[in-house]
CSV table of C-alpha atoms in Angstrom, one decimal:
chain,number,residue,atom,x,y,z
F,1,UNK,CA,82.0,87.4,93.0
F,2,UNK,CA,82.8,83.8,92.5
F,3,UNK,CA,86.5,82.9,92.6
F,4,UNK,CA,89.8,84.5,93.9
F,5,UNK,CA,93.2,83.0,93.5
F,6,UNK,CA,96.0,83.9,95.9
F,7,UNK,CA,99.6,83.2,94.9
F,8,UNK,CA,101.6,82.1,98.0
F,9,UNK,CA,100.6,80.3,101.2
F,10,UNK,CA,102.9,82.2,103.6
F,11,UNK,CA,101.5,84.5,106.2
F,12,UNK,CA,100.6,87.3,103.7
F,13,UNK,CA,98.8,84.8,101.4
F,14,UNK,CA,96.9,83.0,104.1
F,15,UNK,CA,95.7,86.2,105.7
F,16,UNK,CA,94.7,87.5,102.3
F,17,UNK,CA,92.6,84.3,101.9
F,18,UNK,CA,91.1,84.9,105.3
F,19,UNK,CA,89.8,88.3,104.2
F,20,UNK,CA,88.8,87.3,100.7
F,21,UNK,CA,86.6,84.4,101.8
F,22,UNK,CA,84.1,86.9,103.1
F,23,UNK,CA,83.7,88.3,99.6
F,24,UNK,CA,84.2,85.4,97.3
F,25,UNK,CA,82.4,82.1,97.0
F,26,UNK,CA,85.7,80.2,96.4
F,27,UNK,CA,89.3,81.2,97.3
F,28,UNK,CA,92.2,79.1,96.0
F,29,UNK,CA,95.6,79.5,97.6
F,30,UNK,CA,98.5,78.2,95.4
F,31,UNK,CA,101.9,77.5,96.8
F,32,UNK,CA,104.9,75.8,95.1
F,33,UNK,CA,105.9,74.1,98.4
F,34,UNK,CA,104.7,70.8,99.9
F,35,UNK,CA,103.0,72.2,102.9
F,36,UNK,CA,103.7,70.2,106.1
F,37,UNK,CA,100.9,68.6,108.1
F,38,UNK,CA,102.7,69.4,111.3
F,39,UNK,CA,104.3,72.6,112.6
F,40,UNK,CA,107.8,72.3,111.2
F,41,UNK,CA,110.0,74.6,109.1
F,42,UNK,CA,109.5,74.4,105.3
F,43,UNK,CA,111.7,75.2,102.4
F,44,UNK,CA,109.6,78.2,101.1
F,45,UNK,CA,110.1,80.1,104.4
F,46,UNK,CA,113.8,79.8,105.1
F,47,UNK,CA,113.5,82.7,107.4
F,48,UNK,CA,111.1,80.8,109.7
F,49,UNK,CA,114.1,79.3,111.6
F,50,UNK,CA,114.9,82.8,112.9
F,51,UNK,CA,113.2,85.0,115.5
F,52,UNK,CA,109.9,86.4,114.3
F,53,UNK,CA,108.4,89.4,116.1
F,54,UNK,CA,104.6,89.6,115.9
F,55,UNK,CA,103.8,93.2,116.9
F,56,UNK,CA,100.9,93.9,119.1
F,57,UNK,CA,98.9,95.5,116.3
F,58,UNK,CA,99.6,92.5,114.1
F,59,UNK,CA,98.3,90.1,116.7
F,60,UNK,CA,95.1,92.2,117.0
F,61,UNK,CA,94.6,92.3,113.3
F,62,UNK,CA,95.1,88.6,112.8
F,63,UNK,CA,92.6,88.0,115.6
F,64,UNK,CA,90.1,90.2,113.7
F,65,UNK,CA,90.6,88.1,110.5
F,66,UNK,CA,90.6,84.8,112.4
F,67,UNK,CA,88.7,85.4,115.6
F,68,UNK,CA,90.0,83.5,118.6
F,69,UNK,CA,93.3,82.5,117.1
F,70,UNK,CA,95.4,84.1,119.8
F,71,UNK,CA,93.6,82.0,122.5
F,72,UNK,CA,94.2,78.9,120.3
F,73,UNK,CA,97.9,79.6,120.0
F,74,UNK,CA,98.3,80.3,123.8
F,75,UNK,CA,96.6,76.9,124.4
F,76,UNK,CA,99.4,75.4,122.3
F,77,UNK,CA,102.1,77.0,124.3
F,78,UNK,CA,102.5,80.5,122.9
F,79,UNK,CA,102.8,83.3,125.5
F,80,UNK,CA,101.3,86.8,125.8
F,81,UNK,CA,103.1,89.7,127.4
F,82,UNK,CA,102.9,93.5,127.8
F,83,UNK,CA,105.5,94.8,125.3
F,84,UNK,CA,106.7,97.5,127.7
F,85,UNK,CA,106.3,95.8,131.1
F,86,UNK,CA,107.6,92.4,130.1
F,87,UNK,CA,110.3,93.4,127.6
F,88,UNK,CA,113.8,95.0,127.6
F,89,UNK,CA,114.2,97.5,124.9
F,90,UNK,CA,117.7,98.8,124.3
F,91,UNK,CA,118.0,101.7,121.8
F,92,UNK,CA,120.6,104.4,121.2
F,93,UNK,CA,122.7,103.2,124.1
F,94,UNK,CA,119.8,103.5,126.5
F,95,UNK,CA,117.3,101.1,128.1
F,96,UNK,CA,113.7,102.3,127.8
F,97,UNK,CA,111.7,102.8,130.9
F,98,UNK,CA,109.2,100.2,132.0
F,99,UNK,CA,105.4,100.8,132.2
F,100,UNK,CA,102.1,99.2,131.4
F,101,UNK,CA,101.5,99.8,127.7
F,102,UNK,CA,98.3,97.8,127.2
F,103,UNK,CA,100.0,96.5,124.0
F,104,UNK,CA,99.9,92.7,124.3
F,105,UNK,CA,102.4,90.8,122.1
F,106,UNK,CA,102.3,87.1,121.3
F,107,UNK,CA,105.5,85.1,121.6
F,108,UNK,CA,105.3,82.2,119.2
F,109,UNK,CA,107.5,80.4,116.8
F,110,UNK,CA,106.9,81.0,113.1
F,111,UNK,CA,106.1,77.3,112.4
F,112,UNK,CA,103.4,77.2,115.1
F,113,UNK,CA,101.9,80.5,114.1
F,114,UNK,CA,101.8,79.8,110.3
F,115,UNK,CA,100.6,76.2,110.9
F,116,UNK,CA,97.7,77.4,113.1
F,117,UNK,CA,96.8,80.1,110.6
F,118,UNK,CA,96.9,77.6,107.8
F,119,UNK,CA,94.6,75.2,109.7
F,120,UNK,CA,92.1,78.0,110.4
F,121,UNK,CA,92.2,79.3,106.8
F,122,UNK,CA,91.9,75.8,105.3
F,123,UNK,CA,88.8,75.2,107.4
F,124,UNK,CA,87.0,78.4,106.1
F,125,UNK,CA,84.1,77.7,103.8
F,126,UNK,CA,85.1,77.8,100.1
F,127,UNK,CA,88.9,78.1,100.8
F,128,UNK,CA,91.2,75.6,99.2
F,129,UNK,CA,95.0,75.6,100.0
F,130,UNK,CA,96.7,73.8,97.1
F,131,UNK,CA,100.4,72.8,97.6
F,132,UNK,CA,102.9,71.9,94.8
F,133,UNK,CA,101.4,74.5,92.4
F,134,UNK,CA,103.9,76.7,90.5
F,135,UNK,CA,102.3,79.8,88.8
F,136,UNK,CA,104.2,80.8,85.7
F,137,UNK,CA,102.0,83.4,84.2
F,138,UNK,CA,98.8,85.4,84.1
F,139,UNK,CA,95.7,84.9,82.0
F,140,UNK,CA,94.2,88.2,80.6
F,141,UNK,CA,91.6,89.6,78.3
F,142,UNK,CA,90.7,93.1,77.3
F,143,UNK,CA,93.0,94.8,79.9
F,144,UNK,CA,91.9,92.5,82.8
F,145,UNK,CA,93.6,89.6,84.5
F,146,UNK,CA,91.3,86.6,84.3
F,147,UNK,CA,93.3,83.9,86.1
F,148,UNK,CA,96.7,82.2,86.3
F,149,UNK,CA,98.6,79.6,84.3
F,150,UNK,CA,100.5,76.8,86.1
F,151,UNK,CA,103.8,75.3,85.2
F,152,UNK,CA,102.1,72.2,83.7
F,153,UNK,CA,100.0,74.5,81.4
F,154,UNK,CA,96.8,74.2,83.4
F,155,UNK,CA,94.8,77.5,83.4
F,156,UNK,CA,92.9,78.5,86.5
F,157,UNK,CA,90.3,81.2,85.8
F,158,UNK,CA,89.6,83.8,88.5
F,159,UNK,CA,87.7,87.0,89.1
F,160,UNK,CA,90.6,88.3,91.2
F,161,UNK,CA,94.3,87.3,91.5
F,162,UNK,CA,96.4,88.4,94.4
F,163,UNK,CA,100.1,88.0,94.3
F,164,UNK,CA,101.5,87.2,97.8
F,165,UNK,CA,104.6,85.5,96.4
F,166,UNK,CA,107.1,87.5,98.5
F,167,UNK,CA,110.4,89.0,97.5
F,168,UNK,CA,110.6,86.8,94.5
F,169,UNK,CA,107.3,88.1,93.1
F,170,UNK,CA,107.1,87.9,89.3
F,171,UNK,CA,104.4,90.5,88.9
F,172,UNK,CA,106.8,93.1,87.6
F,173,UNK,CA,107.8,90.6,84.8
F,174,UNK,CA,104.2,89.6,84.1
F,175,UNK,CA,103.2,93.3,83.8
F,176,UNK,CA,105.8,93.7,81.0
F,177,UNK,CA,104.4,90.7,79.2
F,178,UNK,CA,100.9,92.2,79.3
F,179,UNK,CA,102.2,95.6,77.9
F,180,UNK,CA,102.3,97.5,81.2
F,181,UNK,CA,105.1,99.4,82.9
F,182,UNK,CA,106.6,97.6,85.9
F,183,UNK,CA,106.6,99.6,89.2
F,184,UNK,CA,109.4,101.9,90.2
F,185,UNK,CA,111.6,100.0,92.8
F,186,UNK,CA,113.3,101.6,95.8
F,187,UNK,CA,116.2,99.6,97.1
F,188,UNK,CA,118.4,100.1,100.1
F,189,UNK,CA,121.4,97.7,100.1
F,190,UNK,CA,121.9,96.5,103.6
F,191,UNK,CA,123.8,93.2,103.3
F,192,UNK,CA,122.3,92.1,106.6
F,193,UNK,CA,123.7,88.8,107.8
F,194,UNK,CA,122.2,87.0,110.8
F,195,UNK,CA,122.5,83.8,112.7
F,196,UNK,CA,120.1,82.1,115.2
F,197,UNK,CA,120.5,79.6,118.0
F,198,UNK,CA,117.9,78.3,120.5
F,199,UNK,CA,118.5,77.8,124.2
F,200,UNK,CA,116.6,76.1,127.1
F,201,UNK,CA,114.5,78.6,128.9
F,202,UNK,CA,114.3,78.6,132.7
F,203,UNK,CA,111.9,80.6,135.0
F,204,UNK,CA,114.6,82.9,136.3
F,205,UNK,CA,115.9,84.1,132.9
F,206,UNK,CA,115.8,87.9,132.6
F,207,UNK,CA,113.7,88.1,135.7
F,208,UNK,CA,110.7,86.7,133.9
F,209,UNK,CA,110.9,89.1,130.9
F,210,UNK,CA,109.8,87.5,127.6
F,211,UNK,CA,111.5,89.9,125.1
F,212,UNK,CA,115.0,91.4,124.8
F,213,UNK,CA,115.8,93.8,122.0
F,214,UNK,CA,119.2,95.3,121.4
F,215,UNK,CA,119.0,97.7,118.5
F,216,UNK,CA,122.3,98.4,116.5
F,217,UNK,CA,123.9,101.8,116.7
F,218,UNK,CA,126.3,103.5,114.3
F,219,UNK,CA,129.1,103.0,116.8
F,220,UNK,CA,128.0,99.4,117.4
F,221,UNK,CA,126.3,98.2,114.2
F,222,UNK,CA,125.3,94.8,115.6
F,223,UNK,CA,121.8,94.0,116.9
F,224,UNK,CA,120.1,91.1,118.5
F,225,UNK,CA,116.8,89.8,120.0
F,226,UNK,CA,115.8,87.0,122.3
F,227,UNK,CA,112.2,85.9,122.3
F,228,UNK,CA,110.6,83.4,124.6
F,229,UNK,CA,108.9,80.5,122.7
F,230,UNK,CA,106.7,77.6,123.4
F,231,UNK,CA,108.3,74.4,124.8
F,232,UNK,CA,110.5,76.4,127.2
F,233,UNK,CA,112.8,77.8,124.6
F,234,UNK,CA,114.6,81.0,123.8
F,235,UNK,CA,115.3,81.9,120.2
F,236,UNK,CA,118.2,84.3,119.9
F,237,UNK,CA,118.9,86.0,116.6
F,238,UNK,CA,121.8,88.3,116.1
F,239,UNK,CA,122.7,90.3,113.0
F,240,UNK,CA,125.2,92.7,111.6
F,241,UNK,CA,125.6,94.8,108.5
F,242,UNK,CA,128.1,93.0,106.3
F,243,UNK,CA,129.0,90.6,109.1
F,244,UNK,CA,127.1,87.9,111.0
F,245,UNK,CA,127.7,85.7,114.0
F,246,UNK,CA,129.5,82.4,113.7
F,247,UNK,CA,127.3,79.5,114.5
F,248,UNK,CA,129.7,77.7,116.8
F,249,UNK,CA,128.7,78.3,120.4
F,250,UNK,CA,132.0,80.1,121.2
F,251,UNK,CA,131.8,82.3,118.0
F,252,UNK,CA,128.1,83.0,118.7
F,253,UNK,CA,128.9,84.2,122.3
F,254,UNK,CA,131.8,86.3,121.0
F,255,UNK,CA,129.5,88.1,118.6
F,256,UNK,CA,127.0,88.6,121.5
F,257,UNK,CA,129.9,90.1,123.5
F,258,UNK,CA,130.2,92.8,120.8
F,259,UNK,CA,126.7,94.1,121.4
F,260,UNK,CA,126.6,97.3,123.4
F,261,UNK,CA,124.1,95.8,125.9
F,262,UNK,CA,125.1,92.7,127.8
F,263,UNK,CA,121.8,90.8,128.1
F,264,UNK,CA,122.2,88.4,125.2
F,265,UNK,CA,125.8,87.6,126.0
F,266,UNK,CA,124.9,86.6,129.5
F,267,UNK,CA,122.2,84.3,128.1
F,268,UNK,CA,124.1,82.5,125.4
F,269,UNK,CA,127.1,82.1,127.7
F,270,UNK,CA,125.1,80.3,130.4
F,271,UNK,CA,122.0,78.7,128.9
F,272,UNK,CA,121.8,75.2,127.5
F,273,UNK,CA,122.0,75.3,123.7
F,274,UNK,CA,119.4,73.2,121.9
F,275,UNK,CA,118.6,72.5,118.2
F,276,UNK,CA,120.6,73.4,115.1
F,277,UNK,CA,122.0,76.9,114.5
F,278,UNK,CA,121.1,78.6,111.2
F,279,UNK,CA,122.2,81.6,109.1
F,280,UNK,CA,120.4,83.9,106.7
F,281,UNK,CA,121.2,86.9,104.6
F,282,UNK,CA,119.1,89.8,103.3
F,283,UNK,CA,120.9,91.8,100.6
F,284,UNK,CA,118.5,94.7,100.5
F,285,UNK,CA,115.3,96.3,101.6
F,286,UNK,CA,113.0,96.6,98.6
F,287,UNK,CA,109.8,98.7,98.0
F,288,UNK,CA,107.9,98.5,94.8
F,289,UNK,CA,105.9,101.6,94.1
F,290,UNK,CA,102.7,100.2,92.6
F,291,UNK,CA,100.8,103.2,93.9
F,292,UNK,CA,102.7,105.5,91.5
F,293,UNK,CA,101.7,103.7,88.3
F,294,UNK,CA,99.3,105.4,85.9
F,295,UNK,CA,98.0,102.1,84.4
F,296,UNK,CA,97.5,98.7,85.9
F,297,UNK,CA,95.3,95.7,84.8
F,298,UNK,CA,92.1,95.2,86.6
F,299,UNK,CA,91.7,91.9,88.5
F,300,UNK,CA,95.2,91.8,89.9
F,301,UNK,CA,96.5,93.0,93.3
F,302,UNK,CA,99.9,92.6,95.1
F,303,UNK,CA,100.5,92.4,98.9
F,304,UNK,CA,103.1,91.5,101.5
F,305,UNK,CA,106.8,91.3,100.7
F,306,UNK,CA,105.9,91.4,97.0
F,307,UNK,CA,105.1,95.1,97.6
F,308,UNK,CA,107.7,95.9,100.3
F,309,UNK,CA,110.3,93.6,101.8
F,310,UNK,CA,111.6,95.3,105.0
F,311,UNK,CA,114.8,94.8,106.9
F,312,UNK,CA,113.6,91.9,109.1
F,313,UNK,CA,115.3,92.9,112.3
F,314,UNK,CA,112.5,95.4,112.8
F,315,UNK,CA,109.9,92.7,112.9
F,316,UNK,CA,107.3,94.5,110.8
F,317,UNK,CA,106.6,92.2,107.9
F,318,UNK,CA,103.8,90.0,109.4
F,319,UNK,CA,102.0,93.0,110.9
F,320,UNK,CA,102.1,94.9,107.6
F,321,UNK,CA,100.8,91.8,105.7
F,322,UNK,CA,97.9,91.5,108.2
F,323,UNK,CA,97.0,95.2,107.8
F,324,UNK,CA,97.1,94.9,104.0
F,325,UNK,CA,94.9,91.8,104.1
F,326,UNK,CA,92.3,93.7,106.2
F,327,UNK,CA,92.3,96.3,103.4
F,328,UNK,CA,90.8,93.6,101.1
F,329,UNK,CA,87.6,94.0,103.1
F,330,UNK,CA,87.1,97.4,101.5
F,331,UNK,CA,84.4,97.4,98.9
F,332,UNK,CA,86.7,99.0,96.3
F,333,UNK,CA,89.1,96.4,95.0
F,334,UNK,CA,90.3,98.4,91.9
F,335,UNK,CA,94.1,98.0,91.8
F,336,UNK,CA,95.3,101.6,91.9
F,337,UNK,CA,93.0,102.8,94.7
F,338,UNK,CA,94.0,99.7,96.6
F,339,UNK,CA,97.7,100.3,96.1
F,340,UNK,CA,97.3,103.9,97.3
F,341,UNK,CA,95.5,102.7,100.5
F,342,UNK,CA,98.2,100.1,101.4
F,343,UNK,CA,101.0,102.7,100.6
F,344,UNK,CA,99.8,104.5,103.7
F,345,UNK,CA,100.3,101.3,105.7
F,346,UNK,CA,103.8,100.8,104.3
F,347,UNK,CA,105.0,104.4,104.6
F,348,UNK,CA,105.5,104.4,108.4
F,349,UNK,CA,107.5,101.1,108.7
F,350,UNK,CA,109.5,101.9,105.6
F,351,UNK,CA,110.5,105.2,107.0
F,352,UNK,CA,111.5,103.5,110.3
F,353,UNK,CA,113.6,100.9,108.6
F,354,UNK,CA,115.3,103.1,106.0
F,355,UNK,CA,116.0,105.8,108.6
F,356,UNK,CA,117.6,103.2,110.9
F,357,UNK,CA,119.6,101.5,108.1
F,358,UNK,CA,121.1,104.4,106.1
F,359,UNK,CA,123.6,105.6,108.8
F,360,UNK,CA,125.0,102.1,109.2
F,361,UNK,CA,128.4,101.3,107.7
F,362,UNK,CA,128.3,99.8,104.3
F,363,UNK,CA,124.6,100.5,103.7
F,364,UNK,CA,123.9,101.7,100.1
F,365,UNK,CA,121.4,104.6,99.9
F,366,UNK,CA,120.9,108.4,100.2
F,367,UNK,CA,121.6,109.5,103.7
F,368,UNK,CA,119.7,112.8,103.5
F,369,UNK,CA,119.9,115.8,105.9
F,370,UNK,CA,116.3,114.9,107.0
F,371,UNK,CA,117.4,111.4,108.0
F,372,UNK,CA,120.4,112.7,109.9
F,373,UNK,CA,118.2,115.2,111.8
F,374,UNK,CA,115.6,112.6,112.7
F,375,UNK,CA,118.2,110.2,113.9
F,376,UNK,CA,119.9,112.8,116.0
F,377,UNK,CA,116.5,113.7,117.5
F,378,UNK,CA,115.8,110.0,118.3
F,379,UNK,CA,119.0,109.7,120.3
F,380,UNK,CA,117.8,112.5,122.4
F,381,UNK,CA,114.3,111.0,122.6
F,382,UNK,CA,115.7,107.6,123.7
F,383,UNK,CA,117.8,109.3,126.4
F,384,UNK,CA,114.6,110.9,127.7
F,385,UNK,CA,112.6,107.7,127.3
F,386,UNK,CA,115.1,105.9,129.5
F,387,UNK,CA,113.6,107.5,132.6
F,388,UNK,CA,110.2,108.6,131.2
F,389,UNK,CA,107.7,105.6,130.8
F,390,UNK,CA,105.3,107.8,128.8
F,391,UNK,CA,107.9,108.7,126.2
F,392,UNK,CA,108.9,105.0,126.1
F,393,UNK,CA,105.3,104.1,125.4
F,394,UNK,CA,105.0,106.6,122.6
F,395,UNK,CA,108.1,105.1,121.0
F,396,UNK,CA,106.7,101.6,121.3
F,397,UNK,CA,103.3,102.7,119.9
F,398,UNK,CA,105.2,103.8,116.8
F,399,UNK,CA,107.3,100.7,116.5
F,400,UNK,CA,104.2,98.6,116.9
F,401,UNK,CA,102.5,100.5,114.1
F,402,UNK,CA,99.7,102.1,116.0
F,403,UNK,CA,101.0,105.6,115.5
F,404,UNK,CA,102.9,107.2,112.6
F,405,UNK,CA,106.6,108.1,113.1
F,406,UNK,CA,105.9,111.9,113.0
F,407,UNK,CA,103.9,111.6,116.2
F,408,UNK,CA,107.3,111.4,118.0
F,409,UNK,CA,107.9,115.0,117.0
F,410,UNK,CA,104.5,116.4,117.9
F,411,UNK,CA,104.6,119.6,119.9
F,412,UNK,CA,103.7,117.9,123.2
F,413,UNK,CA,106.2,115.1,122.7
F,414,UNK,CA,109.0,117.6,121.7
F,415,UNK,CA,108.3,119.7,124.8
F,416,UNK,CA,108.4,116.6,127.0
F,417,UNK,CA,111.8,115.5,125.5
F,418,UNK,CA,113.3,119.0,125.9
F,419,UNK,CA,112.1,119.3,129.5
F,420,UNK,CA,113.5,115.9,130.3
F,421,UNK,CA,116.9,117.1,129.0
F,422,UNK,CA,116.8,120.3,130.9
F,423,UNK,CA,115.8,118.5,134.1
F,424,UNK,CA,118.7,116.1,133.8
F,425,UNK,CA,121.1,119.0,133.3
F,426,UNK,CA,120.1,120.7,136.6
F,427,UNK,CA,122.5,119.7,139.4
F,428,UNK,CA,121.0,117.6,142.2
F,429,UNK,CA,121.0,119.6,145.5
F,430,UNK,CA,123.5,118.3,148.0
């Protein structure tokens, strides 16, 4: 095949191009932004100013698509760490037990990560990244998409078009224009509001740990994360459902004091603040069910946030985008089989985020008996995982998208959780 067009030069679009260049003579990535020559924040990725978690499986997958990129990022200041040994995970009022997971995470700012990915992708044979290009419609003939149309009217023919345009994807609208039904949309209204500040990092902070995660609970529906970044920085992002932190240092620290674990409050109360604070708001988690459509034009695919935009506090978006991009290496690029394959990638993280969001105050959605049961079990699981490194590892394998959520309820795991509870209930001999 000769030419593929990718709409969007964010992480999903760039990784899509990295996969497609192995199959197409030419790949053109179109983005409405002016893409920076240096690693700075850009308008089209407003969320880049906030903490970005690159899960271990995401790092591995990006390294598959762009071999050696982890080493390149580390050479520029990014840091690697074991996501159980070098991290503090606070869930359900408990701190998970430490251990050696073998899951290596990459601590890196979004501008450095995206900038290096863009440099690598732009250097691939036949790949062209074109900034300042606004796609306003699709070209089609005989039930097949044959290219895109730009805002200035210029047509760009293509054998395949991939929409990686994010939450604002216009594919549902374009499908209607072509006489197709748009996908069913699942929406969970979360009204997540978050704020971010950066602080100077010193060697003694958190005893050398690189990651701190404080997950919200129903009783304390605020969460936060601190990630070590290049240039001796901490990036601290905190969020709440329907409320976010004030950006003044005093207000930011007061919000941190409201978290149920003290780690972030200690940091923001004592560390040197640097840079400008930022806020962001996510009104809803959205999943578009392309895999359920009966008809869809050939020559068009959709990936990344254009398919499913998760609650970002779970840090899954970039990893899911990388896994979807790798699916483009499959010989079968017919749309409906492709959507069914990536639905299996999305199912797990969507289940995790929706299950975590629905019990929170103010969240709009159907809190089913199944979700209540699973959440009650997870509280017991986390209580056991606080002193059982193997259970903590199993949880982190799920949250890093190696294993599906049901694995936490396998017979062996259930027995281990139950035994842990029974052992803790037995009085310690005098």
